[in-house]
mmCIF file of C-alpha atoms and ligand atoms in Angstrom:
data_model
loop_
_atom_site.group_PDB
_atom_site.id
_atom_site.type_symbol
_atom_site.label_atom_id
_atom_site.label_comp_id
_atom_site.label_asym_id
_atom_site.label_seq_id
_atom_site.Cartn_x
_atom_site.Cartn_y
_atom_site.Cartn_z
ATOM 1 C CA MET A 153 129.641 90.089 74.217
ATOM 2 C CA LYS A 154 132.339 92.519 73.171
ATOM 3 C CA ASN A 155 134.541 91.927 70.134
ATOM 4 C CA PRO A 156 137.233 94.587 70.206
ATOM 5 C CA PRO A 157 138.098 95.497 66.635
ATOM 6 C CA GLU A 158 141.304 93.980 65.308
ATOM 7 C CA THR A 159 142.316 97.131 63.493
ATOM 8 C CA MET A 160 142.603 100.656 64.852
ATOM 9 C CA PHE A 161 139.368 102.598 65.071
ATOM 10 C CA GLU A 162 138.604 104.554 61.911
ATOM 11 C CA SER A 163 137.901 107.798 63.805
ATOM 12 C CA ALA A 164 137.858 109.384 67.255
ATOM 13 C CA PHE A 165 134.056 109.093 67.084
ATOM 14 C CA ALA A 166 134.348 105.306 66.563
ATOM 15 C CA GLU A 167 136.824 104.927 69.427
ATOM 16 C CA ASP A 168 134.900 107.143 71.875
ATOM 17 C CA THR A 169 131.651 105.353 71.023
ATOM 18 C CA TYR A 170 133.302 102.002 71.715
ATOM 19 C CA LYS A 171 134.707 103.253 75.039
ATOM 20 C CA GLY A 172 131.441 104.849 76.148
ATOM 21 C CA LEU A 173 129.192 101.915 75.342
ATOM 22 C CA THR A 174 131.506 99.342 76.940
ATOM 23 C CA SER A 175 131.796 101.365 80.184
ATOM 24 C CA TYR A 176 129.578 100.995 83.190
ATOM 25 C CA PRO A 177 127.483 103.097 83.453
ATOM 26 C CA LYS A 178 127.264 103.725 79.712
ATOM 27 C CA TYR A 179 127.925 107.174 78.288
ATOM 28 C CA LEU A 180 128.372 109.012 74.969
ATOM 29 C CA LEU A 181 130.136 112.357 74.491
ATOM 30 C CA SER A 182 127.877 115.346 73.781
ATOM 31 C CA LYS A 183 130.371 116.907 71.341
ATOM 32 C CA TYR A 184 129.347 114.228 68.833
ATOM 33 C CA ILE A 185 125.754 115.513 68.726
ATOM 34 C CA TYR A 186 126.935 118.270 66.391
ATOM 35 C CA ASP A 187 126.947 117.026 62.810
ATOM 36 C CA LYS A 188 124.943 118.885 60.137
ATOM 37 C CA ARG A 189 121.626 117.613 61.539
ATOM 38 C CA GLY A 190 122.738 118.259 65.135
ATOM 39 C CA ASP A 191 123.765 121.836 64.258
ATOM 40 C CA LYS A 192 120.334 122.455 62.712
ATOM 41 C CA LEU A 193 118.551 121.011 65.749
ATOM 42 C CA PHE A 194 120.637 123.212 68.051
ATOM 43 C CA GLN A 195 119.664 126.275 65.977
ATOM 44 C CA LYS A 196 116.021 125.257 66.536
ATOM 45 C CA ILE A 197 116.635 124.815 70.267
ATOM 46 C CA MET A 198 118.044 128.332 70.483
ATOM 47 C CA ASP A 199 114.816 129.665 68.964
ATOM 48 C CA MET A 200 112.511 127.751 71.343
ATOM 49 C CA PRO A 201 110.674 129.803 73.973
ATOM 50 C CA GLU A 202 111.664 127.285 76.699
ATOM 51 C CA TYR A 203 115.383 127.669 75.943
ATOM 52 C CA TYR A 204 115.731 130.941 77.862
ATOM 53 C CA LEU A 205 119.563 130.972 77.628
ATOM 54 C CA THR A 206 119.589 132.643 74.210
ATOM 55 C CA SER A 207 117.107 135.421 74.981
ATOM 56 C CA SER A 208 118.657 136.053 78.421
ATOM 57 C CA GLU A 209 122.130 136.575 76.998
ATOM 58 C CA PHE A 210 120.667 138.667 74.183
ATOM 59 C CA ASP A 211 118.947 140.821 76.829
ATOM 60 C CA ILE A 212 122.197 141.287 78.767
ATOM 61 C CA ILE A 213 124.131 142.355 75.690
ATOM 62 C CA GLU A 214 121.389 144.639 74.415
ATOM 63 C CA GLN A 215 120.811 146.336 77.788
ATOM 64 C CA ASN A 216 124.504 146.761 78.605
ATOM 65 C CA ALA A 217 126.087 147.197 75.176
ATOM 66 C CA HIS A 218 127.473 150.619 75.997
ATOM 67 C CA SER A 219 129.048 149.603 79.271
ATOM 68 C CA ILE A 220 130.368 146.319 77.778
ATOM 69 C CA ILE A 221 132.166 147.987 74.906
ATOM 70 C CA LYS A 222 133.508 150.701 77.235
ATOM 71 C CA SER A 223 135.316 147.974 79.171
ATOM 72 C CA PHE A 224 136.617 146.435 75.934
ATOM 73 C CA SER A 225 138.064 149.609 74.397
ATOM 74 C CA SER A 226 141.706 150.530 74.407
ATOM 75 C CA LYS A 227 143.523 153.570 72.997
ATOM 76 C CA SER A 228 145.452 151.616 70.404
ATOM 77 C CA GLY A 229 142.443 149.501 69.379
ATOM 78 C CA PHE A 230 141.905 145.817 70.114
ATOM 79 C CA ASP A 231 141.234 142.399 68.608
ATOM 80 C CA LEU A 232 137.849 140.905 69.422
ATOM 81 C CA ILE A 233 138.366 137.133 69.314
ATOM 82 C CA GLU A 234 135.221 135.031 69.506
ATOM 83 C CA LEU A 235 135.571 131.340 70.338
ATOM 84 C CA GLY A 236 132.751 129.293 68.751
ATOM 85 C CA ALA A 237 131.325 132.068 66.637
ATOM 86 C CA GLY A 238 128.155 130.361 65.315
ATOM 87 C CA ASP A 239 125.807 132.713 63.479
ATOM 88 C CA GLY A 240 126.972 135.709 65.513
ATOM 89 C CA LYS A 241 123.439 136.974 66.310
ATOM 90 C CA LYS A 242 124.371 138.261 69.757
ATOM 91 C CA THR A 243 127.851 139.382 68.779
ATOM 92 C CA LYS A 244 126.393 141.582 66.056
ATOM 93 C CA ILE A 245 124.875 143.828 68.749
ATOM 94 C CA ILE A 246 128.386 144.424 70.091
ATOM 95 C CA LEU A 247 129.855 144.863 66.599
ATOM 96 C CA ASN A 248 127.182 147.409 65.648
ATOM 97 C CA LYS A 249 127.761 149.367 68.825
ATOM 98 C CA LEU A 250 131.552 149.399 68.316
ATOM 99 C CA VAL A 251 131.052 150.673 64.763
ATOM 100 C CA ASP A 252 128.527 153.327 65.907
ATOM 101 C CA GLU A 253 130.964 154.617 68.500
ATOM 102 C CA ASN A 254 133.871 154.648 66.042
ATOM 103 C CA ILE A 255 136.007 152.309 68.117
ATOM 104 C CA GLU A 256 139.035 150.797 66.398
ATOM 105 C CA PHE A 257 138.952 146.972 66.420
ATOM 106 C CA ASN A 258 139.247 143.820 64.313
ATOM 107 C CA TYR A 259 136.809 140.938 64.664
ATOM 108 C CA LEU A 260 138.414 137.463 64.677
ATOM 109 C CA PRO A 261 135.794 134.700 64.885
ATOM 110 C CA VAL A 262 137.306 131.267 65.605
ATOM 111 C CA ASP A 263 135.497 128.101 64.610
ATOM 112 C CA ILE A 264 136.403 124.574 63.607
ATOM 113 C CA SER A 265 133.973 124.782 60.693
ATOM 114 C CA GLN A 266 135.084 126.793 57.638
ATOM 115 C CA ASN A 267 131.478 126.663 56.463
ATOM 116 C CA VAL A 268 130.218 128.468 59.588
ATOM 117 C CA LEU A 269 132.962 131.089 59.173
ATOM 118 C CA ASP A 270 132.198 131.661 55.471
ATOM 119 C CA GLU A 271 128.510 132.188 56.238
ATOM 120 C CA LEU A 272 129.297 134.546 59.108
ATOM 121 C CA LYS A 273 131.719 136.581 56.975
ATOM 122 C CA GLU A 274 129.161 136.866 54.189
ATOM 123 C CA SER A 275 126.385 137.982 56.553
ATOM 124 C CA LEU A 276 128.683 140.582 58.117
ATOM 125 C CA ARG A 277 129.641 141.902 54.686
ATOM 126 C CA ASN A 278 125.932 142.491 54.042
ATOM 127 C CA GLU A 279 124.868 143.702 57.475
ATOM 128 C CA ILE A 280 127.864 145.549 58.966
ATOM 129 C CA PRO A 281 130.359 146.074 56.117
ATOM 130 C CA GLU A 282 132.414 148.481 58.256
ATOM 131 C CA VAL A 283 133.721 145.612 60.411
ATOM 132 C CA ASN A 284 137.162 144.294 59.573
ATOM 133 C CA VAL A 285 136.706 140.505 59.835
ATOM 134 C CA GLU A 286 139.607 138.044 59.900
ATOM 135 C CA VAL A 287 138.148 134.545 60.229
ATOM 136 C CA GLN A 288 140.308 131.953 62.013
ATOM 137 C CA GLN A 289 139.592 128.344 61.139
ATOM 138 C CA GLY A 290 140.880 125.893 63.735
ATOM 139 C CA THR A 291 140.618 124.652 67.292
ATOM 140 C CA TYR A 292 140.259 127.283 70.023
ATOM 141 C CA PHE A 293 143.581 126.797 71.717
ATOM 142 C CA LYS A 294 145.808 126.328 68.681
ATOM 143 C CA THR A 295 144.313 129.544 67.324
ATOM 144 C CA LEU A 296 144.682 131.433 70.610
ATOM 145 C CA GLU A 297 148.288 130.275 70.875
ATOM 146 C CA LYS A 298 148.997 131.465 67.342
ATOM 147 C CA LEU A 299 147.287 134.809 67.956
ATOM 148 C CA SER A 300 149.110 135.483 71.211
ATOM 149 C CA GLU A 301 152.447 134.800 69.495
ATOM 150 C CA TYR A 302 152.219 137.494 66.855
ATOM 151 C CA ASN A 303 149.612 139.885 68.238
ATOM 152 C CA THR A 304 150.779 142.689 70.416
ATOM 153 C CA ARG A 305 147.642 144.723 70.864
ATOM 154 C CA LYS A 306 144.906 144.135 73.410
ATOM 155 C CA LYS A 307 142.847 140.959 73.008
ATOM 156 C CA VAL A 308 139.242 140.684 74.116
ATOM 157 C CA ILE A 309 138.178 137.034 74.017
ATOM 158 C CA ILE A 310 134.455 136.307 74.026
ATOM 159 C CA VAL A 311 132.689 132.995 74.582
ATOM 160 C CA LEU A 312 128.889 133.175 74.510
ATOM 161 C CA GLY A 313 126.052 130.672 75.002
ATOM 162 C CA SER A 314 127.217 129.126 78.314
ATOM 163 C CA ASN A 315 129.149 126.576 76.268
ATOM 164 C CA ILE A 316 131.379 126.041 79.304
ATOM 165 C CA GLY A 317 128.376 124.320 80.925
ATOM 166 C CA ASN A 318 128.947 121.228 78.808
ATOM 167 C CA LEU A 319 132.235 120.652 80.666
ATOM 168 C CA ASN A 320 132.643 119.234 84.157
ATOM 169 C CA HIS A 321 134.428 121.494 86.656
ATOM 170 C CA LYS A 322 137.867 120.012 86.030
ATOM 171 C CA GLU A 323 137.501 120.394 82.270
ATOM 172 C CA ALA A 324 136.132 123.913 82.788
ATOM 173 C CA VAL A 325 139.202 124.897 84.841
ATOM 174 C CA ASP A 326 141.456 123.493 82.087
ATOM 175 C CA PHE A 327 139.467 125.393 79.465
ATOM 176 C CA LEU A 328 139.703 128.687 81.396
ATOM 177 C CA GLY A 329 143.352 127.983 82.237
ATOM 178 C CA ASN A 330 144.203 127.555 78.546
ATOM 179 C CA ILE A 331 142.533 130.858 77.759
ATOM 180 C CA ALA A 332 144.342 132.518 80.698
ATOM 181 C CA GLU A 333 147.678 131.314 79.330
ATOM 182 C CA ALA A 334 147.032 133.087 76.044
ATOM 183 C CA MET A 335 146.115 136.331 77.833
ATOM 184 C CA SER A 336 148.426 139.159 78.778
ATOM 185 C CA GLU A 337 147.629 141.536 81.624
ATOM 186 C CA GLU A 338 145.613 144.011 79.605
ATOM 187 C CA ASP A 339 143.566 141.322 77.843
ATOM 188 C CA MET A 340 140.023 140.438 78.856
ATOM 189 C CA LEU A 341 137.687 137.482 78.711
ATOM 190 C CA PHE A 342 133.908 138.040 78.350
ATOM 191 C CA MET A 343 131.979 134.854 78.961
ATOM 192 C CA GLY A 344 128.378 133.670 79.502
ATOM 193 C CA PHE A 345 127.387 131.372 82.404
ATOM 194 C CA ASP A 346 123.826 130.100 82.829
ATOM 195 C CA GLN A 347 122.771 130.544 86.469
ATOM 196 C CA LYS A 348 121.048 128.329 89.038
ATOM 197 C CA LYS A 349 117.328 129.062 89.098
ATOM 198 C CA HIS A 350 113.931 127.418 89.630
ATOM 199 C CA PRO A 351 114.625 123.756 88.797
ATOM 200 C CA GLN A 352 111.435 123.469 86.722
ATOM 201 C CA LYS A 353 112.551 126.234 84.372
ATOM 202 C CA ILE A 354 115.793 124.350 83.762
ATOM 203 C CA LEU A 355 114.029 121.023 83.213
ATOM 204 C CA ASP A 356 111.636 122.682 80.726
ATOM 205 C CA ALA A 357 114.536 124.173 78.766
ATOM 206 C CA TYR A 358 116.008 120.689 78.277
ATOM 207 C CA ASN A 359 112.759 118.796 77.770
ATOM 208 C CA ASP A 360 110.600 120.892 75.452
ATOM 209 C CA SER A 361 107.075 119.857 74.558
ATOM 210 C CA GLU A 362 107.799 119.698 70.813
ATOM 211 C CA GLY A 363 110.553 117.115 71.330
ATOM 212 C CA ILE A 364 113.310 119.110 69.627
ATOM 213 C CA THR A 365 115.739 118.477 72.502
ATOM 214 C CA GLU A 366 114.786 114.802 72.384
ATOM 215 C CA ASP A 367 115.728 114.670 68.677
ATOM 216 C CA PHE A 368 118.935 116.579 69.457
ATOM 217 C CA ASN A 369 119.920 114.098 72.184
ATOM 218 C CA LYS A 370 118.948 111.092 70.044
ATOM 219 C CA ASN A 371 121.077 112.432 67.197
ATOM 220 C CA LEU A 372 123.943 110.570 68.878
ATOM 221 C CA LEU A 373 122.220 107.277 68.051
ATOM 222 C CA VAL A 374 121.337 108.503 64.536
ATOM 223 C CA ARG A 375 125.018 109.287 63.953
ATOM 224 C CA ILE A 376 126.096 105.884 65.238
ATOM 225 C CA ASN A 377 123.599 104.282 62.832
ATOM 226 C CA ASN A 378 124.737 106.416 59.879
ATOM 227 C CA GLU A 379 128.476 106.484 60.416
ATOM 228 C CA LEU A 380 129.268 103.281 62.283
ATOM 229 C CA GLU A 381 126.621 100.960 60.824
ATOM 230 C CA GLY A 382 124.725 100.864 64.100
ATOM 231 C CA GLU A 383 121.319 99.242 64.359
ATOM 232 C CA PHE A 384 119.629 101.368 67.023
ATOM 233 C CA ASP A 385 115.863 101.632 66.845
ATOM 234 C CA ILE A 386 115.601 105.214 68.054
ATOM 235 C CA ASP A 387 112.025 104.760 69.319
ATOM 236 C CA ASN A 388 113.224 102.180 71.806
ATOM 237 C CA PHE A 389 115.021 104.919 73.759
ATOM 238 C CA LEU A 390 113.624 107.651 75.959
ATOM 239 C CA HIS A 391 115.044 111.159 76.347
ATOM 240 C CA TRP A 392 115.373 111.841 80.095
ATOM 241 C CA GLU A 393 116.481 115.035 81.830
ATOM 242 C CA THR A 394 117.435 115.540 85.474
ATOM 243 C CA TYR A 395 118.529 118.588 87.440
ATOM 244 C CA ASP A 396 120.296 118.492 90.787
ATOM 245 C CA PRO A 397 119.793 121.864 92.523
ATOM 246 C CA GLU A 398 122.620 121.100 94.953
ATOM 247 C CA THR A 399 125.349 120.693 92.341
ATOM 248 C CA GLY A 400 123.626 122.803 89.649
ATOM 249 C CA THR A 401 124.073 120.011 87.128
ATOM 250 C CA ALA A 402 121.436 119.261 84.482
ATOM 251 C CA LYS A 403 122.056 115.815 82.993
ATOM 252 C CA SER A 404 120.673 114.300 79.797
ATOM 253 C CA PHE A 405 120.208 110.594 79.349
ATOM 254 C CA LEU A 406 118.890 108.132 76.802
ATOM 255 C CA VAL A 407 117.086 105.304 78.567
ATOM 256 C CA SER A 408 116.484 101.906 77.000
ATOM 257 C CA LYS A 409 112.761 101.113 77.157
ATOM 258 C CA LYS A 410 113.416 97.355 77.066
ATOM 259 C CA GLN A 411 116.117 94.704 77.151
ATOM 260 C CA GLN A 412 117.821 94.805 73.760
ATOM 261 C CA ASN A 413 121.076 93.894 71.989
ATOM 262 C CA ILE A 414 122.354 96.398 69.451
ATOM 263 C CA ASN A 415 124.956 95.690 66.789
ATOM 264 C CA ILE A 416 127.373 98.412 65.764
ATOM 265 C CA LYS A 417 129.144 96.760 62.873
ATOM 266 C CA LYS A 418 131.991 99.160 62.148
ATOM 267 C CA ILE A 419 133.337 98.934 65.684
ATOM 268 C CA GLY A 420 132.663 95.197 66.006
ATOM 269 C CA LEU A 421 130.423 95.656 69.021
ATOM 270 C CA GLU A 422 127.186 94.140 70.196
ATOM 271 C CA VAL A 423 125.878 96.242 73.087
ATOM 272 C CA ASN A 424 123.543 94.719 75.627
ATOM 273 C CA PHE A 425 120.989 96.987 77.298
ATOM 274 C CA GLU A 426 118.990 95.882 80.300
ATOM 275 C CA ALA A 427 115.452 97.255 80.428
ATOM 276 C CA TRP A 428 115.653 100.883 81.756
ATOM 277 C CA GLU A 429 119.423 101.024 81.543
ATOM 278 C CA SER A 430 120.736 104.522 80.759
ATOM 279 C CA ILE A 431 123.315 106.164 78.498
ATOM 280 C CA HIS A 432 124.519 109.465 79.954
ATOM 281 C CA THR A 433 124.899 111.928 77.070
ATOM 282 C CA GLU A 434 125.396 115.509 78.287
ATOM 283 C CA ILE A 435 125.792 117.801 81.273
ATOM 284 C CA SER A 436 124.633 121.427 81.225
ATOM 285 C CA GLN A 437 126.096 122.985 84.351
ATOM 286 C CA LYS A 438 124.351 125.906 86.072
ATOM 287 C CA TYR A 439 126.379 128.363 88.117
ATOM 288 C CA ASP A 440 126.323 131.003 90.825
ATOM 289 C CA ASP A 441 128.913 133.663 91.674
ATOM 290 C CA SER A 442 130.771 131.471 94.147
ATOM 291 C CA ILE A 443 131.250 128.619 91.629
ATOM 292 C CA VAL A 444 132.368 131.062 88.914
ATOM 293 C CA ASN A 445 134.808 132.775 91.304
ATOM 294 C CA TRP A 446 136.204 129.406 92.335
ATOM 295 C CA LEU A 447 136.655 128.226 88.722
ATOM 296 C CA ALA A 448 138.304 131.534 87.822
ATOM 297 C CA ASP A 449 140.628 131.366 90.797
ATOM 298 C CA GLU A 450 141.671 127.792 89.964
ATOM 299 C CA ALA A 451 142.424 128.906 86.402
ATOM 300 C CA GLY A 452 144.464 131.973 87.402
ATOM 301 C CA LEU A 453 141.764 134.493 86.468
ATOM 302 C CA SER A 454 139.675 136.923 88.453
ATOM 303 C CA VAL A 455 136.215 138.339 87.908
ATOM 304 C CA GLU A 456 136.291 142.063 87.202
ATOM 305 C CA LYS A 457 132.622 142.699 86.518
ATOM 306 C CA SER A 458 129.386 140.879 85.765
ATOM 307 C CA PHE A 459 126.141 141.640 83.956
ATOM 308 C CA GLN A 460 122.781 139.989 84.598
ATOM 309 C CA ASP A 461 119.580 139.798 82.524
ATOM 310 C CA ARG A 462 116.385 141.369 83.813
ATOM 311 C CA GLU A 463 114.881 138.040 84.866
ATOM 312 C CA ASN A 464 118.000 136.936 86.775
ATOM 313 C CA CYS A 465 118.525 133.810 84.694
ATOM 314 C CA TYR A 466 121.969 134.284 83.226
ATOM 315 C CA LYS A 467 125.213 136.210 83.714
ATOM 316 C CA ASN A 468 128.107 137.378 81.575
ATOM 317 C CA TYR A 469 131.367 137.899 83.425
ATOM 318 C CA ILE A 470 134.448 139.902 82.526
ATOM 319 C CA PHE A 471 137.650 138.183 83.638
ATOM 320 C CA ARG A 472 141.248 139.342 83.766
ATOM 321 C CA ARG A 473 144.468 137.565 84.564
HETATM 322 C C1 LIG B 61 125.722 124.221 73.659
HETATM 323 N N1 LIG B 61 125.237 124.039 75.024
HETATM 324 C C2 LIG B 61 125.584 125.173 75.877
HETATM 325 C C3 LIG B 61 123.799 123.665 75.117
HETATM 326 C C4 LIG B 61 123.374 123.540 76.597
HETATM 327 O O1 LIG B 61 122.502 124.302 77.020
HETATM 328 O O2 LIG B 61 123.931 122.699 77.302
HETATM 329 C C5 LIG B 61 123.496 122.376 74.381
HETATM 330 C C6 LIG B 61 122.084 121.894 74.596
HETATM 331 N N2 LIG B 61 121.738 120.706 75.012
HETATM 332 C C7 LIG B 61 120.417 120.604 75.074
HETATM 333 N N3 LIG B 61 119.906 121.779 74.731
HETATM 334 C C8 LIG B 61 120.932 122.598 74.404
#
């Protein structure tokens, strides 16, 4: 059934797709959802009423802006480093408040995409021209490493959107540990964690009635078709979401509606699907204080303070080393 390619894989995407679809049970990595189309679909998800994460975090930042920036400030100013800057909608509340209160800081958004950074810089030039922006194109940790080498003043690192939820606990500890390593004692980490809540609310957020999340999940198959000469018929797969209230893990799957064999030419693979066989595509972990404290402790960090939205859906935590 499987014909391993004779040559090296042409990309990490090709190799990871090969590995995931020849494993049992089958899986694909959620990071590959985000090409141009995937980015657009995620923007749409963030605007959906069911996807409460965005409005909850917005609420927290808006309601607590004063207290948040009070904890950030330092006499000699600070660098505000945002990992995964995106369009900066929520961060702009903080930036505006810092400008209003005449606090000395530089804003350093970090993103892998130069395009995202260019757009963000342009929008800030129009909306809050007072902010000194120094965009940092690159991976999070290479950039953090570089910044901690030459920067002596206080760093405030922010990570919004509960992005950590797409990592399992071991990966999350590594992620936090890498950030901790780049932090000195006066530095701070401000990070969003979606919380455990009524399971139905979580299921609705990941299974909206318009099918935007379905398209987002299925974008993995679209990418395989486009980039690896795959022959998936997207309609023959079902988007399926589960939530386990014990572990707090929401899981996304694509489920084959029938027995089918799919060719993926560029990786020399014919994949056999039994009827109702699944491909696991994403986890979106939900937290409570004890899980967050445990992750922090494992990573050499401690929680200094937390902020919650008015509907008790979401929390942002301030961590120190
Ligand atoms: C980016 N990440 C935090 C989102 C989440 O909630 O897990 C991605 C997402 N997947 C489906 N909807 C949104």
